Tab-separated table of C-alpha atoms in Angstrom:
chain	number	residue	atom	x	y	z
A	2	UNK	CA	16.097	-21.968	57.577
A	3	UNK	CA	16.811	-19.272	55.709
A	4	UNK	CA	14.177	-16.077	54.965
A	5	UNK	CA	13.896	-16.383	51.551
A	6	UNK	CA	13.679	-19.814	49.256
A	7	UNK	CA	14.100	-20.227	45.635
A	8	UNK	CA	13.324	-22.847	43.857
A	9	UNK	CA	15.663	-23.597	40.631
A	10	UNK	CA	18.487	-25.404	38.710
A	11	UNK	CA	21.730	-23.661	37.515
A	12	UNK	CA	20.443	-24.378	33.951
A	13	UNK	CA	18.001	-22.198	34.182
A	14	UNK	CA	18.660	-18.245	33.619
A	15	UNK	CA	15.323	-17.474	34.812
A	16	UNK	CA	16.148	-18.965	38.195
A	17	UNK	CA	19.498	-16.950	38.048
A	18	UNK	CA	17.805	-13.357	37.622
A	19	UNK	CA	15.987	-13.913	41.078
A	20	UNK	CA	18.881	-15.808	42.298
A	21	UNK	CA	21.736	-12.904	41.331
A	22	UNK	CA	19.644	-10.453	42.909
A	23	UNK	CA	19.041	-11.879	46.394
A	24	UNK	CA	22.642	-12.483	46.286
A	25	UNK	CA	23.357	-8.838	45.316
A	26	UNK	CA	21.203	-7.336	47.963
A	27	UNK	CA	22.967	-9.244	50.687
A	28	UNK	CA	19.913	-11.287	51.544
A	29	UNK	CA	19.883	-14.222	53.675
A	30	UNK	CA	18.378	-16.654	51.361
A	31	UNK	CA	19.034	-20.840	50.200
A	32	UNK	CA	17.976	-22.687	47.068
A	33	UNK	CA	16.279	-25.247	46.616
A	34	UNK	CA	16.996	-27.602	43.473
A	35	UNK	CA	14.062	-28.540	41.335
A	36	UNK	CA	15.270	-31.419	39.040
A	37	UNK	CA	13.989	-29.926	35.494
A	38	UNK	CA	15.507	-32.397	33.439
A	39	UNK	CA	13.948	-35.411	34.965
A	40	UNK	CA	10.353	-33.357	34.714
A	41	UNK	CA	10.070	-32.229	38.047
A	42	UNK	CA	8.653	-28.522	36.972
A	43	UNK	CA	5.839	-30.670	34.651
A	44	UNK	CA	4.879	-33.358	36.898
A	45	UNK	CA	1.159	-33.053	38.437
A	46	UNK	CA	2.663	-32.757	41.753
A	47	UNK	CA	4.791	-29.560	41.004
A	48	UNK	CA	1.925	-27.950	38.903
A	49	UNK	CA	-0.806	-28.380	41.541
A	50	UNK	CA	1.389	-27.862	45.098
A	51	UNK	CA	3.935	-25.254	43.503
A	52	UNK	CA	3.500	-23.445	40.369
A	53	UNK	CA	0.531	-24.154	37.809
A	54	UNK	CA	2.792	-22.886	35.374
A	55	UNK	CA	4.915	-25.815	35.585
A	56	UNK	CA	8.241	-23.196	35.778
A	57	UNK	CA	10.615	-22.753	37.886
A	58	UNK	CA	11.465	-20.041	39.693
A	59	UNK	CA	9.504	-19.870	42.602
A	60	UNK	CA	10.096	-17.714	45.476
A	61	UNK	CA	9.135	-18.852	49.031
A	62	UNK	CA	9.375	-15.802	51.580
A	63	UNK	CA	7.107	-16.327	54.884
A	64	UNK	CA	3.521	-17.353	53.463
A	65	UNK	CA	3.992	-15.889	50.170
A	66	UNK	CA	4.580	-18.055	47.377
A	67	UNK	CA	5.797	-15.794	43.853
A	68	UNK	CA	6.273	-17.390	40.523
A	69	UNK	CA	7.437	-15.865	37.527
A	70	UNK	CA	10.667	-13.265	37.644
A	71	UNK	CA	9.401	-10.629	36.596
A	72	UNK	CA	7.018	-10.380	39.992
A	73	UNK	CA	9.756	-11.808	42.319
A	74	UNK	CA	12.394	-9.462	40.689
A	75	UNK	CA	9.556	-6.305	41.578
A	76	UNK	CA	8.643	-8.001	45.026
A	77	UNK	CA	12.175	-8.319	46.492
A	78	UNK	CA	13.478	-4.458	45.055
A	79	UNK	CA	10.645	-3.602	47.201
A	80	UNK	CA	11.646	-5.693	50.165
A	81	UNK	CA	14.955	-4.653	49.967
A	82	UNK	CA	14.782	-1.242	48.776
A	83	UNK	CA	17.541	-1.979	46.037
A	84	UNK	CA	17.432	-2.212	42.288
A	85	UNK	CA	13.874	-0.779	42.205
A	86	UNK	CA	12.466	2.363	40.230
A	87	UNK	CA	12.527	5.815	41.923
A	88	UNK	CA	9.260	6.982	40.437
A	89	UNK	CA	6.961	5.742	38.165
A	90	UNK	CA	8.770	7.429	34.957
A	91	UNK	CA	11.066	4.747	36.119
A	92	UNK	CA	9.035	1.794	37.364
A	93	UNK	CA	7.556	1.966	33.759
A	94	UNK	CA	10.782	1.963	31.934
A	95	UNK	CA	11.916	-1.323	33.927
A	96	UNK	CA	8.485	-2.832	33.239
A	97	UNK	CA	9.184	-2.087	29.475
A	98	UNK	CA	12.310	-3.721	29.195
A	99	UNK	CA	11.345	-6.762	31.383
A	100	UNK	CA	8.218	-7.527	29.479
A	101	UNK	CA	10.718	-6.849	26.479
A	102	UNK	CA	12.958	-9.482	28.000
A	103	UNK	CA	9.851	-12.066	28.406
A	104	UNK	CA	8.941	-11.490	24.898
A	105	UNK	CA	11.625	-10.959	22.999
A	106	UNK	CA	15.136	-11.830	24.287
A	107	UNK	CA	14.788	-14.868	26.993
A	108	UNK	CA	11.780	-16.418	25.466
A	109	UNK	CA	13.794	-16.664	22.041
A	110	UNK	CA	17.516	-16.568	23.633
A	111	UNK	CA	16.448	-19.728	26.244
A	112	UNK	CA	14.420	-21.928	23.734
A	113	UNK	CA	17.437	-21.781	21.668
A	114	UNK	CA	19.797	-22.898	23.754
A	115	UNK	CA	17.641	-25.519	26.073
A	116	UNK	CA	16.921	-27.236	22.336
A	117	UNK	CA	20.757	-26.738	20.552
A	118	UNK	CA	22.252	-27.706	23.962
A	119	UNK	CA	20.247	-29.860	25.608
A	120	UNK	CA	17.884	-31.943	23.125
A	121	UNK	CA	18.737	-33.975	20.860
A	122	UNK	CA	16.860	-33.758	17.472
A	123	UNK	CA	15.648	-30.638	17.325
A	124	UNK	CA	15.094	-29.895	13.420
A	125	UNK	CA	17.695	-27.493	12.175
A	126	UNK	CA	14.651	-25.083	10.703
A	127	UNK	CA	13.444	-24.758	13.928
A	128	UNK	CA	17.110	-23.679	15.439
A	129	UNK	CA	18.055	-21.188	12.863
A	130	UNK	CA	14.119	-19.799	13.600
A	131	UNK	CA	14.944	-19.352	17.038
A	132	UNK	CA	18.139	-18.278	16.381
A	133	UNK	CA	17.356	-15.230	14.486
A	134	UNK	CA	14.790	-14.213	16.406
A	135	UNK	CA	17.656	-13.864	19.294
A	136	UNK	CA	19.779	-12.129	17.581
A	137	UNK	CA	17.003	-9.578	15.945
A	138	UNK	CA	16.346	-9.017	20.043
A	139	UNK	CA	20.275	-8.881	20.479
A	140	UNK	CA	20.688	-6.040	17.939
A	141	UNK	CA	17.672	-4.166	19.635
A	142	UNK	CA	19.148	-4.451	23.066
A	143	UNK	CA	23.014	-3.791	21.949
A	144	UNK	CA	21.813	-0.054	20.092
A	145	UNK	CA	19.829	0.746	23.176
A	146	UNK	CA	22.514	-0.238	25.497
A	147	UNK	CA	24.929	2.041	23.041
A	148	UNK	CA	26.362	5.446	25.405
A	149	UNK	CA	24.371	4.055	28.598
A	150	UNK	CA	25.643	1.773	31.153
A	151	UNK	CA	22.284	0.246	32.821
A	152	UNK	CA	19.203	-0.745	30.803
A	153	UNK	CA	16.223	1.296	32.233
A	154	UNK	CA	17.475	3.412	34.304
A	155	UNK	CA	20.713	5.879	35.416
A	156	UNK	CA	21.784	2.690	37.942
A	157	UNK	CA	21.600	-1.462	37.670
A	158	UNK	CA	17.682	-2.334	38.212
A	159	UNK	CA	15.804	-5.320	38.140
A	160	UNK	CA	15.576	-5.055	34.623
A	161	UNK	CA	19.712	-5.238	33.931
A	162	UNK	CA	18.815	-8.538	35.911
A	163	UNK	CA	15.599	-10.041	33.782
A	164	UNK	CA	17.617	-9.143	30.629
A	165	UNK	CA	21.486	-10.901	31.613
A	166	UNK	CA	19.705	-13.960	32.714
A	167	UNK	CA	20.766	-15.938	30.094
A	168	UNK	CA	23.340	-13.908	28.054
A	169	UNK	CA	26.216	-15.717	30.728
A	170	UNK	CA	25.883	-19.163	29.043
A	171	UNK	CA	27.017	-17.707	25.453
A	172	UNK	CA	29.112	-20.844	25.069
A	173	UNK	CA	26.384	-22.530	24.852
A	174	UNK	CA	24.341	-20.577	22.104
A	175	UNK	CA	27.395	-19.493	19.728
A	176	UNK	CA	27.148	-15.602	20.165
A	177	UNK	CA	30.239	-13.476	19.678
A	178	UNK	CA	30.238	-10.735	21.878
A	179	UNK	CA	32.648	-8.844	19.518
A	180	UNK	CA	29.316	-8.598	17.595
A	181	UNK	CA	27.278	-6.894	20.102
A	182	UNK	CA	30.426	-4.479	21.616
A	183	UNK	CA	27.843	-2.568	24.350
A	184	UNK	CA	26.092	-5.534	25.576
A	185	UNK	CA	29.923	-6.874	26.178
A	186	UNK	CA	30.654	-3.594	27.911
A	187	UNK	CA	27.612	-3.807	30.014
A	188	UNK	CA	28.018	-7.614	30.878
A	189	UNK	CA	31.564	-6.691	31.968
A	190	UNK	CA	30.476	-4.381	34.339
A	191	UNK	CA	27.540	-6.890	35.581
A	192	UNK	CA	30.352	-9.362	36.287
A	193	UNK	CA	32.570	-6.539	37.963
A	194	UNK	CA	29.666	-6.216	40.526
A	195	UNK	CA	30.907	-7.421	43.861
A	196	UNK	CA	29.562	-10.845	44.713
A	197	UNK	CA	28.781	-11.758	40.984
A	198	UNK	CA	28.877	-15.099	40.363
A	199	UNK	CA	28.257	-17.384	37.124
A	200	UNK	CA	25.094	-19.363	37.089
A	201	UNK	CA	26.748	-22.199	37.350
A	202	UNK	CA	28.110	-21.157	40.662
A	203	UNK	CA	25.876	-19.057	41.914
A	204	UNK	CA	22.928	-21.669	41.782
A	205	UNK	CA	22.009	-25.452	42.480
A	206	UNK	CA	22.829	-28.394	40.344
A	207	UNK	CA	22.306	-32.067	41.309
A	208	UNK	CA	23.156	-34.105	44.486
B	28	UNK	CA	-7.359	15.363	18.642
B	29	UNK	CA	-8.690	12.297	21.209
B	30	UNK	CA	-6.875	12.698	24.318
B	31	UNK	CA	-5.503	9.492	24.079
B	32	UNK	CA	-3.468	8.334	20.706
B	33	UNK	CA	-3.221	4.617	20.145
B	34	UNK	CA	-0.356	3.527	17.493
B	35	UNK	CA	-1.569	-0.511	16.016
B	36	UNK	CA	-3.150	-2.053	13.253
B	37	UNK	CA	-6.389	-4.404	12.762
B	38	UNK	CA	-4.252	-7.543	12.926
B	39	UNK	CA	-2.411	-7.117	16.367
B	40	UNK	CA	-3.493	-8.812	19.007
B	41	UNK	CA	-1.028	-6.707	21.292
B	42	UNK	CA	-2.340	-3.725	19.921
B	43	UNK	CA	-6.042	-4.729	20.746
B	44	UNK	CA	-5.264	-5.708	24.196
B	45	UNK	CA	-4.968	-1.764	24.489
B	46	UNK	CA	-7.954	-1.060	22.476
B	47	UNK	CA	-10.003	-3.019	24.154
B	48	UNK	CA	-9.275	-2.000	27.353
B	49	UNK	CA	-10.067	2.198	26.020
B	50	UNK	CA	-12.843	1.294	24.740
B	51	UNK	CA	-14.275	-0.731	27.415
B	52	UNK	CA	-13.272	1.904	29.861
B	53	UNK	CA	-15.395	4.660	27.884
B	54	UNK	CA	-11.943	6.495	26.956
B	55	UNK	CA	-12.063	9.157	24.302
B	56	UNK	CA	-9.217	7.447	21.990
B	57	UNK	CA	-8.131	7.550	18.548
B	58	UNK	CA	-6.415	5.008	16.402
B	59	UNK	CA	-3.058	6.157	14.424
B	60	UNK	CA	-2.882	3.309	12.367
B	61	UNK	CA	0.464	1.667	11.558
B	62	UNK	CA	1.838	-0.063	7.994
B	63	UNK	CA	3.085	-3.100	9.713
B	64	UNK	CA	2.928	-4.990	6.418
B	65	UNK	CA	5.027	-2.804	4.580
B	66	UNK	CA	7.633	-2.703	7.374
B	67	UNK	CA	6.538	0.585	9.411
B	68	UNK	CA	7.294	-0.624	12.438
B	69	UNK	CA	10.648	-1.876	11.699
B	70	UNK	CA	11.911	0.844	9.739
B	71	UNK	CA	14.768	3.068	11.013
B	72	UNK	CA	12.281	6.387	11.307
B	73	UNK	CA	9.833	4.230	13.268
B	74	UNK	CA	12.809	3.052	15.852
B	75	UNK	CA	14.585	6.330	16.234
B	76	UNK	CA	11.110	8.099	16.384
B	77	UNK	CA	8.439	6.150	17.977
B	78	UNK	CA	9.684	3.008	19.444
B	79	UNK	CA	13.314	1.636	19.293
B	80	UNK	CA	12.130	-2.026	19.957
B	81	UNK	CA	10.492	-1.779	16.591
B	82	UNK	CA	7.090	-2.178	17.886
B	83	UNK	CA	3.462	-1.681	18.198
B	84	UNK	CA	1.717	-0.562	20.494
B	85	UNK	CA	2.402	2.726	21.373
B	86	UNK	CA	0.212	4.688	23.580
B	87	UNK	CA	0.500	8.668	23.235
B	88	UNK	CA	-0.789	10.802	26.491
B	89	UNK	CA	-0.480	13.878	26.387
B	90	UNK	CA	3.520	14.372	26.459
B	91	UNK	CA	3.706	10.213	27.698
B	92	UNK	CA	4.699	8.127	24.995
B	93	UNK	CA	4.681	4.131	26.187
B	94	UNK	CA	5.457	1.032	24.631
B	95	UNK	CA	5.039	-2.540	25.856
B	96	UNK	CA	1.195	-3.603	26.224
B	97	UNK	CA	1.752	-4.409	29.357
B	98	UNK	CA	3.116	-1.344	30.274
B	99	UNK	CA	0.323	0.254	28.392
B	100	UNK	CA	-2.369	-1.797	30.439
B	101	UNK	CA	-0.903	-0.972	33.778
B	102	UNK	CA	-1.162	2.946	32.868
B	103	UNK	CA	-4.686	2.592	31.545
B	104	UNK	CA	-5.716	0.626	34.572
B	105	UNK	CA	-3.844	3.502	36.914
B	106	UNK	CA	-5.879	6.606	34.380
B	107	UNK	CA	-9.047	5.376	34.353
B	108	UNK	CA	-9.626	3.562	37.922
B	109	UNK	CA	-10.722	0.417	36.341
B	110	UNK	CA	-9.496	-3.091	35.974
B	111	UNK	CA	-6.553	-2.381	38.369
B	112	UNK	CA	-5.494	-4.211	41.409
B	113	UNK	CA	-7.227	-3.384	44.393
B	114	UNK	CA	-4.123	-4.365	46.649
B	115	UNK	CA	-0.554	-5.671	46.249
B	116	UNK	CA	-1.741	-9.346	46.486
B	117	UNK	CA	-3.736	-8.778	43.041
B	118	UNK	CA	-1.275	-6.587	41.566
B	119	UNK	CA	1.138	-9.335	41.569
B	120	UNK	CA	-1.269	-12.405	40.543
B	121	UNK	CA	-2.163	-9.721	37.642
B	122	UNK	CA	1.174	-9.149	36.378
B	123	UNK	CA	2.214	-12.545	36.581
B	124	UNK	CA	-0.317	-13.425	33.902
B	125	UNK	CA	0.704	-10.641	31.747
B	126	UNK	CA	4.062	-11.696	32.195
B	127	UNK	CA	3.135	-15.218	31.705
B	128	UNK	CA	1.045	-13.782	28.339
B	129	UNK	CA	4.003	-11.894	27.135
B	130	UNK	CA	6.657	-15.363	27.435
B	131	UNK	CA	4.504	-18.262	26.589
B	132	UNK	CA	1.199	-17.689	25.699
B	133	UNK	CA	1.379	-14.466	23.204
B	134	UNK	CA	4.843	-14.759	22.209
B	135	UNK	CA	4.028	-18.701	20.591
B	136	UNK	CA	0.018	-17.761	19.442
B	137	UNK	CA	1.418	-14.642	17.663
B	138	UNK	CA	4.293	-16.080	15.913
B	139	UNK	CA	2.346	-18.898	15.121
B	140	UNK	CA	-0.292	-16.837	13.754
B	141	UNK	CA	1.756	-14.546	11.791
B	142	UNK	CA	3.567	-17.208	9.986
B	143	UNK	CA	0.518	-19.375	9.252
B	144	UNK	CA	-1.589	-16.877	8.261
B	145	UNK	CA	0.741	-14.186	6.525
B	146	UNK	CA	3.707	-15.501	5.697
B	147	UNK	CA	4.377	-17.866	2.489
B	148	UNK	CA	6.977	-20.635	2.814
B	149	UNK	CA	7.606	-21.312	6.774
B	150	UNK	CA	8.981	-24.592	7.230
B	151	UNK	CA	6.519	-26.639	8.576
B	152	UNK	CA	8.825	-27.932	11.770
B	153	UNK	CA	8.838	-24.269	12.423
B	154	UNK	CA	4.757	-24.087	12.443
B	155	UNK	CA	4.512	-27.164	14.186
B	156	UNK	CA	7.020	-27.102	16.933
B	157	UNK	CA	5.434	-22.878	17.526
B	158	UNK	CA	2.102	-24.772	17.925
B	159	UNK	CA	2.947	-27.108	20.185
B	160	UNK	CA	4.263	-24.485	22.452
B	161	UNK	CA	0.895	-22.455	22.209
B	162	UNK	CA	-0.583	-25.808	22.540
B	163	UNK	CA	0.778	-26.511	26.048
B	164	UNK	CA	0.100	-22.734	26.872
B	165	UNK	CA	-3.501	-23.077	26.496
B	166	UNK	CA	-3.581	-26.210	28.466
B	167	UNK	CA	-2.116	-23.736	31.052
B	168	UNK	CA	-4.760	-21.657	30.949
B	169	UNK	CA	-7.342	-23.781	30.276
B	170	UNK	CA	-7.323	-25.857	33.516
B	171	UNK	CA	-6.441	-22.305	35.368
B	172	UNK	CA	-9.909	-20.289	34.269
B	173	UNK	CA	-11.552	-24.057	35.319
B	174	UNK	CA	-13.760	-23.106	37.935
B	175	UNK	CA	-13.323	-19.319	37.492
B	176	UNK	CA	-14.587	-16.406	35.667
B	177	UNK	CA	-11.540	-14.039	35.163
B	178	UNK	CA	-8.320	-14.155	34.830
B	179	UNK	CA	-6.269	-13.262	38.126
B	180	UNK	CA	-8.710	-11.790	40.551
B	181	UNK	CA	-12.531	-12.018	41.117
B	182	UNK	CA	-13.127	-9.255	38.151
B	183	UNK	CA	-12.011	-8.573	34.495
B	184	UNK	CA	-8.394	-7.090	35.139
B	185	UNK	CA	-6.229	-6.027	32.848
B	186	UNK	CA	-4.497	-9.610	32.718
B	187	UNK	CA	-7.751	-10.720	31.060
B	188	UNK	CA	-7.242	-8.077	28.368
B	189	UNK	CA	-3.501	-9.139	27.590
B	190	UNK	CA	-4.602	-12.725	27.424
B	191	UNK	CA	-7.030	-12.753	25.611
B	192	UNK	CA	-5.516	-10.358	22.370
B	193	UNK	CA	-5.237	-13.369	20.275
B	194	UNK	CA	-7.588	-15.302	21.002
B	195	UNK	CA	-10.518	-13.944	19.221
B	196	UNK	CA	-8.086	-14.832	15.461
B	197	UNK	CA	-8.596	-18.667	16.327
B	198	UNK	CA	-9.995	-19.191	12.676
B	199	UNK	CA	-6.803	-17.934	11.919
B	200	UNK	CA	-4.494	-20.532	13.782
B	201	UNK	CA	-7.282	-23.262	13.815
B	202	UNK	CA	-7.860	-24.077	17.170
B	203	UNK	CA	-11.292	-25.621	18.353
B	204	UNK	CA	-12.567	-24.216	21.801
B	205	UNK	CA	-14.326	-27.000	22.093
B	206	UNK	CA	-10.764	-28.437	23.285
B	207	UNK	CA	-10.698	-25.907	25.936
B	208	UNK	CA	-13.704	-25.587	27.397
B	209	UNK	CA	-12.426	-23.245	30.366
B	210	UNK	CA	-11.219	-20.747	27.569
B	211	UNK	CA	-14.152	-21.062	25.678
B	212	UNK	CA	-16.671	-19.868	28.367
B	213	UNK	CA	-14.130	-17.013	29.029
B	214	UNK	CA	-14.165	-15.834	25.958
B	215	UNK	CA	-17.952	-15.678	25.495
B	216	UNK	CA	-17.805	-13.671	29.234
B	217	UNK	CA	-15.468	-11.110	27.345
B	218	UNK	CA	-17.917	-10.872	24.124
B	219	UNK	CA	-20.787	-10.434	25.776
B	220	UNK	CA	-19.380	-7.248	27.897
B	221	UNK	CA	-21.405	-4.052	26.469
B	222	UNK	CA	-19.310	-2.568	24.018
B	223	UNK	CA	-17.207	-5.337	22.947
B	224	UNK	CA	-15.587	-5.883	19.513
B	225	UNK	CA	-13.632	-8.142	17.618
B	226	UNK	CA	-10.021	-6.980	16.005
B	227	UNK	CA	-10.958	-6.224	13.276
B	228	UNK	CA	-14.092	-4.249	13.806
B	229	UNK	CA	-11.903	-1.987	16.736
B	230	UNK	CA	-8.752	-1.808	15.387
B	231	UNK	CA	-7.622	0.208	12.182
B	232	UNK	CA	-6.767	-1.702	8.268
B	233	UNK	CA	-5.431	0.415	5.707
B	234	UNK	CA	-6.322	3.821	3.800
């Protein structure tokens, strides 16, 4: 068995942050597949044994159980004393931009494309709603990202890893990176990161 | 000049969740009030000067300037030794309900909100499919505070205050506590603390 489990799917980006990172740091870890799409993260089951949230991920390390990224993302920068704040100028600036991410980009950028790629019938008012609310977030994080390489901080942190959860499955919510020219610099040197992988890749799908 | 500067406006619930949290701590504070309505916050001076994410709050200390209400929470908490974590097992229940405010509870109950109650011509798929989403996030929360008084640890903590920033506007998004009766006895815990006000008695309205 491996030291660290995480629960997820490779659909979700929220899984991927956690996922990316323990596979970053080196860590010895294994997933384990929650089957989303067949209501495994809703079912009574999952919500009373797992996460009350009915959400995946879910970290398993030892006794500790973590849900939500943002607190596995903090917990394993402190296990593994990578991709975590120096001081607390810093550990605030991450927090900003992750609870910016929660808010803002994922929340808007994931809704978007779980609805225009996976359900069918979504009403088109809804989709161009959620669709301009990403890209009003896009714009934000594309003139911050302008003459800096990392979000928060002089080096990648957890929060470069909360905010590029889902902006790898751009296929799959029509954005044109041309549009956004340093969030396409800064995802090219995400991806140039040795042992990056694509969600799809990098975490579990099916049996 | 207060020695601490808060930047929000009567109708933010993200902006109270701050308030609140001054006031209740007995912090000598002053409210800079901001012209949401007529597109302060989202003006170019307001990015470049205050807060690029085009935001309220903003929290002035001193020579500290922070944005995020979480962020904003976690500092107060840290200042004023009260409604903090006592130990890392807290501090990460705590932020996982401020995170869990920030994507699904807040993010839905404050768009839904805005557009009901301020905005003229939403489509109603829009309103409807953003209150089914707060919908199933007070369900959340509902059968969580079942059988508790607070929140994420045995006291008011911070997580209360950043749940609970949009909750006291219900007349606004018509929801009946009666529905959630968890909520509802939460609520009247948080009204009845000595010094507690609603929105728009704390906050700031116009000249």
């Amino acid at each position: 068995m491996a030291e660290y489990t995480l629960y997820g799917f490779k659909e979700s980006g929220n899984a991927y942050k956690a996922g990316l990172l323990l596979e970053l740091a080196g860590c010895d870890w294994e997933a384990r597949w929650v089957d989303f799409f067949n209501g495994e993260t809703r079912s009574l089951e999952f919500r009373s044994e797992v996460n009350e949230m009915g959400e995946a991920p879910v970290l398993i390390h030892g006794d500790l159980k973590l849900t939500q990224s943002g607190v596995i993302l903090e917990y394993l920068a402190q296990q593994t004393g990578q991709f975590g704040p120096a001081n607390d100028v810093e550990h605030r600036e991450i927090l900003r931009w992750i609870l910016w991410d929660n808010h803002k980009l994922t929340s808007y950028t994931a809704t978007y494309r779980f609805l225009k790629q996976f359900m069918k019938g979504t009403d088109q008012a809804v989709l161009d709603f959620l669709e301009g609310r990403m890209i009003a977030a896009l714009k934000v994080l594309d003139k911050h990202l302008t003459g800096r390489d990392w979000v928060a901080t002089g080096a990648l942190s957890i929060a470069d890893f909360s905010i590029c959860g889902y902006l790898f499955f751009e296929t799959e919510f029509g954005v044109d990176w041309a549009d956004y020219p340093a969030i396409a610099a800064w995802r090219e040197r995400i991806k140039a990161l040795p042992g990056w992988q694509h969600p799809y890749d990098l975490m579990p799908g099916g049996p």
